[in-house]
Tab-separated table of C-alpha atoms in Angstrom:
chain	number	residue	atom	x	y	z
K	1	UNK	CA	0.000	0.000	0.000
K	2	UNK	CA	2.854	2.292	0.722
K	3	UNK	CA	4.144	1.720	-2.778
K	4	UNK	CA	0.733	2.467	-4.182
K	5	UNK	CA	0.628	5.835	-2.535
K	6	UNK	CA	4.076	6.626	-3.704
K	7	UNK	CA	3.369	5.946	-7.364
K	8	UNK	CA	0.027	7.704	-7.114
K	9	UNK	CA	-2.846	7.023	-9.476
K	10	UNK	CA	-3.936	10.610	-9.773
K	11	UNK	CA	-0.679	12.347	-10.550
K	12	UNK	CA	2.049	10.366	-12.110
K	13	UNK	CA	5.419	12.023	-11.979
K	14	UNK	CA	7.166	13.293	-15.067
K	15	UNK	CA	9.446	10.284	-15.172
K	16	UNK	CA	6.506	7.913	-15.005
K	17	UNK	CA	4.762	9.704	-17.855
K	18	UNK	CA	7.842	9.526	-20.032
K	19	UNK	CA	8.281	5.853	-19.161
K	20	UNK	CA	4.668	5.117	-20.039
K	21	UNK	CA	4.969	6.963	-23.309
K	22	UNK	CA	8.044	4.977	-24.243
K	23	UNK	CA	6.536	1.630	-23.295
K	24	UNK	CA	3.091	2.230	-24.705
K	25	UNK	CA	3.699	4.360	-27.787
K	26	UNK	CA	7.277	4.325	-28.926
K	27	UNK	CA	7.995	0.607	-28.559
K	28	UNK	CA	4.831	-0.641	-30.270
K	29	UNK	CA	5.357	1.934	-32.988
K	30	UNK	CA	8.892	0.693	-33.553
K	31	UNK	CA	7.770	-2.932	-33.509
K	32	UNK	CA	5.047	-2.201	-36.032
K	33	UNK	CA	7.466	-0.280	-38.229
K	34	UNK	CA	9.962	-3.111	-38.041
K	35	UNK	CA	7.320	-5.639	-39.074
K	36	UNK	CA	6.201	-3.494	-41.992
K	37	UNK	CA	9.682	-2.384	-42.882
K	38	UNK	CA	10.948	-5.936	-43.123
K	39	UNK	CA	8.466	-6.786	-45.840
K	40	UNK	CA	8.411	-3.770	-48.102
K	41	UNK	CA	7.224	-4.020	-51.650
K	42	UNK	CA	10.101	-5.714	-53.385
K	43	UNK	CA	10.785	-6.688	-56.933
K	44	UNK	CA	10.191	-10.339	-57.547
K	45	UNK	CA	12.994	-12.879	-57.300
K	46	UNK	CA	14.517	-13.659	-60.698
K	47	UNK	CA	13.140	-10.642	-62.508
K	48	UNK	CA	15.629	-9.931	-65.293
K	49	UNK	CA	16.423	-6.347	-66.218
K	50	UNK	CA	17.876	-5.947	-69.700
K	51	UNK	CA	19.382	-2.579	-70.401
K	52	UNK	CA	21.850	-3.246	-73.190
K	53	UNK	CA	20.454	-0.577	-75.473
K	54	UNK	CA	17.343	0.793	-73.745
K	55	UNK	CA	18.876	3.775	-71.950
K	56	UNK	CA	20.772	4.740	-75.076
K	57	UNK	CA	17.611	4.531	-77.138
K	58	UNK	CA	15.579	6.606	-74.700
K	59	UNK	CA	13.419	3.647	-73.693
K	60	UNK	CA	12.813	2.296	-70.215
K	61	UNK	CA	14.858	-0.860	-69.575
K	62	UNK	CA	13.031	-4.115	-70.306
K	63	UNK	CA	11.936	-6.199	-67.316
K	64	UNK	CA	11.474	-9.899	-67.929
K	65	UNK	CA	9.417	-11.516	-65.148
K	66	UNK	CA	10.600	-15.118	-64.845
K	67	UNK	CA	7.743	-15.948	-62.473
K	68	UNK	CA	5.119	-14.941	-65.005
K	69	UNK	CA	6.653	-17.056	-67.744
K	70	UNK	CA	7.354	-20.181	-65.732
K	71	UNK	CA	3.696	-20.452	-64.821
K	72	UNK	CA	3.090	-20.859	-68.582
K	73	UNK	CA	6.302	-22.374	-69.973
K	74	UNK	CA	8.900	-24.834	-68.781
K	75	UNK	CA	12.461	-23.564	-68.711
K	76	UNK	CA	13.401	-25.561	-71.793
K	77	UNK	CA	10.975	-23.731	-74.078
K	78	UNK	CA	13.077	-20.574	-73.942
K	79	UNK	CA	16.407	-21.950	-72.818
K	80	UNK	CA	16.536	-24.896	-75.241
K	81	UNK	CA	13.997	-24.458	-78.025
K	82	UNK	CA	14.570	-20.706	-78.390
K	83	UNK	CA	18.230	-20.670	-77.443
K	84	UNK	CA	18.259	-18.153	-74.590
K	85	UNK	CA	21.580	-18.457	-72.732
K	86	UNK	CA	21.478	-18.465	-68.932
K	87	UNK	CA	23.010	-14.997	-68.815
K	88	UNK	CA	21.187	-11.750	-68.138
K	89	UNK	CA	21.949	-9.404	-71.005
K	90	UNK	CA	24.107	-12.033	-72.680
K	91	UNK	CA	21.866	-12.926	-75.584
K	92	UNK	CA	22.478	-9.955	-77.885
K	93	UNK	CA	18.759	-9.425	-78.183
K	94	UNK	CA	17.633	-6.402	-80.129
K	95	UNK	CA	14.260	-5.273	-81.418
K	96	UNK	CA	15.042	-6.249	-84.994
K	97	UNK	CA	15.576	-9.876	-83.962
K	98	UNK	CA	12.415	-9.834	-81.871
K	99	UNK	CA	10.365	-8.440	-84.747
K	100	UNK	CA	11.887	-11.146	-86.947
K	101	UNK	CA	10.524	-13.798	-84.606
K	102	UNK	CA	13.668	-14.600	-82.646
K	103	UNK	CA	13.930	-14.654	-78.835
K	104	UNK	CA	10.875	-12.904	-77.297
K	105	UNK	CA	9.433	-12.549	-80.789
K	106	UNK	CA	8.878	-16.303	-81.065
K	107	UNK	CA	5.830	-15.890	-78.841
K	108	UNK	CA	5.273	-12.144	-78.694
K	109	UNK	CA	3.896	-12.022	-82.213
K	110	UNK	CA	0.217	-11.465	-81.551
K	111	UNK	CA	-0.500	-15.189	-81.818
K	112	UNK	CA	0.912	-16.971	-78.752
K	113	UNK	CA	1.273	-13.768	-76.744
K	114	UNK	CA	0.623	-10.094	-77.291
K	115	UNK	CA	2.705	-8.535	-80.031
K	116	UNK	CA	5.738	-6.280	-79.859
K	117	UNK	CA	3.824	-3.070	-80.435
K	118	UNK	CA	2.988	-3.108	-76.708
K	119	UNK	CA	6.364	-1.509	-76.023
K	120	UNK	CA	5.601	-0.480	-72.453
K	121	UNK	CA	4.659	-3.952	-71.238
K	122	UNK	CA	8.350	-4.931	-71.353
K	123	UNK	CA	10.034	-1.545	-71.313
K	124	UNK	CA	8.665	-0.846	-67.860
K	125	UNK	CA	11.796	-0.360	-65.738
K	126	UNK	CA	13.112	2.732	-64.068
K	127	UNK	CA	15.466	4.509	-66.462
K	128	UNK	CA	19.086	3.813	-65.601
K	129	UNK	CA	18.458	0.432	-63.937
K	130	UNK	CA	21.427	-1.770	-64.851
K	131	UNK	CA	21.155	-5.194	-66.471
K	132	UNK	CA	20.732	-7.734	-63.673
K	133	UNK	CA	19.102	-10.832	-62.255
K	134	UNK	CA	17.143	-9.191	-59.500
K	135	UNK	CA	17.389	-10.738	-56.044
K	136	UNK	CA	19.964	-13.294	-57.115
K	137	UNK	CA	22.158	-14.861	-54.468
K	138	UNK	CA	25.180	-13.389	-56.190
K	139	UNK	CA	23.605	-9.947	-56.150
K	140	UNK	CA	22.696	-10.312	-52.496
K	141	UNK	CA	25.756	-11.994	-51.010
K	142	UNK	CA	28.681	-11.420	-53.306
K	143	UNK	CA	30.197	-8.753	-55.407
K	144	UNK	CA	30.118	-9.929	-58.987
K	145	UNK	CA	33.583	-10.911	-60.137
K	146	UNK	CA	32.901	-9.096	-63.378
K	147	UNK	CA	30.841	-5.958	-63.795
K	148	UNK	CA	27.574	-6.477	-65.612
K	149	UNK	CA	27.931	-5.794	-69.304
B	1	UNK	CA	-18.646	-5.907	-0.807
B	2	UNK	CA	-14.944	-5.729	-1.216
B	3	UNK	CA	-14.627	-8.546	-3.701
B	4	UNK	CA	-11.589	-6.985	-5.287
B	5	UNK	CA	-8.813	-5.469	-3.327
B	6	UNK	CA	-7.477	-2.028	-4.075
B	7	UNK	CA	-4.352	-3.555	-5.417
B	8	UNK	CA	-6.254	-5.668	-7.945
B	9	UNK	CA	-8.166	-2.612	-9.090
B	10	UNK	CA	-4.948	-0.689	-9.461
B	11	UNK	CA	-3.436	-3.468	-11.550
B	12	UNK	CA	-6.556	-3.692	-13.706
B	13	UNK	CA	-6.518	0.032	-14.356
B	14	UNK	CA	-2.880	-0.069	-15.248
B	15	UNK	CA	-3.454	-2.967	-17.600
B	16	UNK	CA	-6.361	-1.228	-19.281
B	17	UNK	CA	-4.336	1.944	-19.710
B	18	UNK	CA	-1.432	-0.037	-21.054
B	19	UNK	CA	-3.535	-1.904	-23.613
B	20	UNK	CA	-5.318	1.251	-24.759
B	21	UNK	CA	-2.103	3.170	-25.176
B	22	UNK	CA	-0.497	0.212	-26.924
B	23	UNK	CA	-3.357	0.087	-29.410
B	24	UNK	CA	-3.193	3.835	-29.924
B	25	UNK	CA	0.540	3.694	-30.439
B	26	UNK	CA	0.290	0.886	-32.938
B	27	UNK	CA	-2.668	2.205	-34.861
B	28	UNK	CA	-0.781	5.005	-36.523
B	29	UNK	CA	1.676	2.547	-38.016
B	30	UNK	CA	-0.942	0.402	-39.670
B	31	UNK	CA	-2.561	3.103	-41.749
B	32	UNK	CA	-1.382	1.970	-45.171
B	33	UNK	CA	0.019	4.429	-47.630
B	34	UNK	CA	-1.993	4.772	-50.809
B	35	UNK	CA	0.057	2.270	-52.781
B	36	UNK	CA	1.772	0.321	-49.980
B	37	UNK	CA	0.086	-2.877	-51.099
B	38	UNK	CA	1.201	-2.620	-54.717
B	39	UNK	CA	4.332	-4.749	-54.943
B	40	UNK	CA	5.508	-2.886	-58.042
B	41	UNK	CA	5.098	0.605	-56.596
B	42	UNK	CA	8.355	0.796	-54.659
B	43	UNK	CA	10.231	-2.282	-55.826
B	44	UNK	CA	13.194	-0.357	-57.186
B	45	UNK	CA	12.767	-1.779	-60.685
B	46	UNK	CA	9.410	-0.785	-62.136
B	47	UNK	CA	8.761	2.784	-63.182
B	48	UNK	CA	5.357	3.879	-61.857
B	49	UNK	CA	5.372	6.526	-64.604
B	50	UNK	CA	5.399	3.817	-67.272
B	51	UNK	CA	2.272	3.985	-69.448
B	52	UNK	CA	1.429	0.299	-68.843
B	53	UNK	CA	2.413	0.223	-65.172
B	54	UNK	CA	-1.108	-0.492	-63.960
B	55	UNK	CA	-1.753	-3.161	-66.575
B	56	UNK	CA	1.120	-5.434	-65.594
B	57	UNK	CA	0.088	-8.494	-63.632
B	58	UNK	CA	1.376	-8.580	-60.060
B	59	UNK	CA	2.972	-11.776	-58.759
B	60	UNK	CA	1.036	-11.869	-55.501
B	61	UNK	CA	-2.184	-12.094	-57.499
B	62	UNK	CA	-0.809	-14.783	-59.791
B	63	UNK	CA	0.552	-16.934	-56.943
B	64	UNK	CA	-2.709	-17.230	-55.018
B	65	UNK	CA	-3.232	-20.875	-54.103
B	66	UNK	CA	0.248	-22.030	-55.125
B	67	UNK	CA	2.227	-24.177	-52.669
B	68	UNK	CA	4.185	-21.778	-50.494
B	69	UNK	CA	7.949	-21.667	-50.125
B	70	UNK	CA	9.989	-19.522	-47.755
B	71	UNK	CA	12.511	-18.218	-50.267
B	72	UNK	CA	12.816	-17.034	-53.850
B	73	UNK	CA	9.387	-16.423	-55.367
B	74	UNK	CA	7.888	-18.016	-52.220
B	75	UNK	CA	6.442	-20.679	-54.517
B	76	UNK	CA	7.311	-24.376	-54.529
B	77	UNK	CA	7.485	-24.629	-58.289
B	78	UNK	CA	8.307	-28.334	-58.546
B	79	UNK	CA	5.367	-29.180	-56.331
B	80	UNK	CA	3.081	-26.745	-58.169
B	81	UNK	CA	3.885	-28.550	-61.407
B	82	UNK	CA	3.412	-32.035	-59.967
B	83	UNK	CA	0.172	-31.070	-58.255
B	84	UNK	CA	-1.160	-29.716	-61.525
B	85	UNK	CA	-1.520	-26.178	-60.149
B	86	UNK	CA	0.342	-25.036	-63.255
B	87	UNK	CA	0.548	-26.677	-66.659
B	88	UNK	CA	3.386	-24.878	-68.404
B	89	UNK	CA	3.941	-25.660	-72.075
B	90	UNK	CA	6.661	-28.171	-72.820
B	91	UNK	CA	7.799	-26.969	-76.217
B	92	UNK	CA	7.448	-24.386	-78.940
B	93	UNK	CA	9.447	-26.194	-81.592
B	94	UNK	CA	7.046	-28.988	-82.616
B	95	UNK	CA	9.395	-31.961	-82.371
B	96	UNK	CA	11.124	-31.240	-79.062
B	97	UNK	CA	9.715	-32.731	-75.925
B	98	UNK	CA	10.281	-33.246	-72.239
B	99	UNK	CA	12.251	-36.377	-71.449
B	100	UNK	CA	11.804	-37.213	-67.782
B	101	UNK	CA	14.773	-39.035	-66.291
B	102	UNK	CA	14.143	-40.565	-62.881
B	103	UNK	CA	17.706	-40.921	-61.662
B	104	UNK	CA	19.297	-39.565	-58.505
B	105	UNK	CA	22.990	-38.914	-58.127
B	106	UNK	CA	24.831	-38.594	-54.844
B	107	UNK	CA	27.865	-36.364	-54.941
B	108	UNK	CA	30.569	-36.676	-52.320
B	109	UNK	CA	33.664	-34.529	-51.969
B	110	UNK	CA	31.667	-31.950	-50.009
B	111	UNK	CA	34.173	-31.129	-47.292
B	112	UNK	CA	32.543	-30.978	-43.879
B	113	UNK	CA	29.090	-30.651	-45.410
B	114	UNK	CA	26.508	-33.345	-46.059
B	115	UNK	CA	26.672	-35.106	-49.416
B	116	UNK	CA	24.522	-33.808	-52.257
B	117	UNK	CA	21.559	-35.702	-53.655
B	118	UNK	CA	20.774	-34.490	-57.159
B	119	UNK	CA	17.357	-35.517	-58.505
B	120	UNK	CA	17.276	-35.710	-62.306
B	121	UNK	CA	13.512	-36.048	-62.237
B	122	UNK	CA	12.707	-32.605	-60.808
B	123	UNK	CA	15.182	-31.049	-63.217
B	124	UNK	CA	14.051	-32.867	-66.371
B	125	UNK	CA	10.443	-31.938	-65.680
B	126	UNK	CA	11.479	-28.374	-66.459
B	127	UNK	CA	14.674	-28.504	-68.478
B	128	UNK	CA	16.121	-30.105	-71.578
B	129	UNK	CA	19.124	-32.450	-71.305
B	130	UNK	CA	21.085	-30.010	-73.449
B	131	UNK	CA	20.634	-27.254	-70.878
B	132	UNK	CA	23.117	-28.999	-68.571
B	133	UNK	CA	24.946	-31.560	-70.722
B	134	UNK	CA	27.723	-31.476	-71.765
B	135	UNK	CA	28.163	-27.906	-70.563
B	136	UNK	CA	28.485	-27.187	-67.674
B	137	UNK	CA	28.050	-30.832	-66.552
B	138	UNK	CA	29.845	-33.608	-68.412
B	139	UNK	CA	27.808	-36.796	-68.554
B	140	UNK	CA	30.540	-38.883	-66.950
B	141	UNK	CA	30.055	-38.694	-63.192
B	142	UNK	CA	32.740	-36.908	-61.237
B	143	UNK	CA	34.474	-35.243	-64.169
B	144	UNK	CA	32.955	-31.758	-64.161
B	145	UNK	CA	35.035	-30.197	-61.399
B	146	UNK	CA	32.072	-28.749	-59.515
B	147	UNK	CA	33.159	-26.419	-56.706
B	148	UNK	CA	30.958	-24.528	-54.256
B	149	UNK	CA	32.903	-21.339	-54.882
B	150	UNK	CA	32.145	-21.544	-58.587
B	151	UNK	CA	28.486	-22.263	-57.861
B	152	UNK	CA	28.325	-19.148	-55.682
B	153	UNK	CA	29.751	-17.182	-58.588
B	154	UNK	CA	26.908	-18.329	-60.787
B	155	UNK	CA	28.506	-21.311	-62.456
B	156	UNK	CA	27.323	-24.968	-62.525
B	157	UNK	CA	24.196	-25.259	-60.300
B	158	UNK	CA	24.493	-21.517	-59.675
B	159	UNK	CA	23.424	-20.758	-63.232
B	160	UNK	CA	19.854	-21.333	-62.055
B	161	UNK	CA	19.990	-21.787	-58.271
B	162	UNK	CA	20.442	-18.322	-56.892
B	163	UNK	CA	19.096	-16.755	-60.071
B	164	UNK	CA	15.681	-18.302	-60.687
B	165	UNK	CA	15.504	-21.682	-58.935
B	166	UNK	CA	15.656	-21.770	-55.115
B	167	UNK	CA	18.561	-19.646	-53.878
B	168	UNK	CA	21.987	-20.755	-52.670
B	169	UNK	CA	21.209	-19.891	-49.074
B	170	UNK	CA	19.230	-23.144	-48.862
B	171	UNK	CA	22.263	-25.377	-48.238
B	172	UNK	CA	20.401	-28.394	-46.866
B	173	UNK	CA	18.083	-28.803	-49.835
B	174	UNK	CA	21.053	-30.105	-51.830
B	175	UNK	CA	23.395	-31.126	-49.028
B	176	UNK	CA	20.852	-33.572	-47.671
B	177	UNK	CA	22.699	-36.887	-47.302
B	178	UNK	CA	24.370	-37.399	-43.923
B	179	UNK	CA	27.832	-38.891	-44.459
B	180	UNK	CA	27.696	-40.910	-41.239
B	181	UNK	CA	24.596	-42.823	-42.318
B	182	UNK	CA	25.268	-43.114	-46.068
B	183	UNK	CA	26.410	-46.627	-46.908
B	184	UNK	CA	25.937	-46.604	-50.668
B	185	UNK	CA	28.181	-45.534	-53.502
B	186	UNK	CA	28.536	-42.084	-54.967
B	187	UNK	CA	27.104	-41.497	-58.403
B	188	UNK	CA	23.928	-43.054	-59.784
B	189	UNK	CA	21.581	-44.343	-57.096
B	190	UNK	CA	19.147	-47.234	-57.337
B	191	UNK	CA	15.755	-45.950	-58.481
B	192	UNK	CA	13.393	-45.258	-55.589
B	193	UNK	CA	9.649	-45.506	-55.745
B	194	UNK	CA	8.114	-42.046	-55.625
């Protein structure tokens, strides 16, 4: 009872108020921020950015979403049948080849998938984004031994 | 009359105050920003100014109902395929096809780590033989010079694992065979019933 009187229900001291504020407002706020901050919107694992020529041509870099394509195609369709090397930016793709039905153009011809006149569906990246495999283990844990071309 | 002591009442009041203030403190943090739920809005890659930005499909919508993983795309792709959740096309050139090979290899020479079990089946369900053979993996077992350092640099298994297949932080998914209990031979394993 003595302790009760000392702490006082009616008039908490300044220290008590500060302590309560910290415990009840600041800590939960930080916890909530940490929870939200740890799962921010993030680009999807294995998204490929191809910026061999885009910046130079005044286009947004192309983003190839692996996840979208592997729902619809097995790896071999592009990486065996169509000859895509396992190397971001390493396939010497250009729009002329695509329009001629090579690489992306094998499907993006208006028959299997929407045609190449939908420029902005692929060229959707932030200008200046370098060629990369987004979220790759190498990108996350190691410095690449060679700079991206 | 005095069913509850003064002390109990004091504790109850404190608890109530604490819970109320906690809720108030937390509430402000859970008011979502206008586009906080759009995974493309602040992902560092997509340009929200792009004319087709809003038309692009978002992965979280596409993955609904898929078997959940903890890494990568957070999708268990091999399971999704086997369960029939997805039916990806096998070919675009008419005469190529998927050749499933049900053959496991066990690779030793793993230092202090567990041995590696490599399942051909899961790989051939997605890939063509020519994707791995003869480059980077020679067909003859034990002749390719696979090294973990090279894998981490994106060679051998690292061409896909760590780039599109499950990432290289998942050591135990490959290094799954305990050396102290393994009594077989390295290389091709007897076919198991799946």
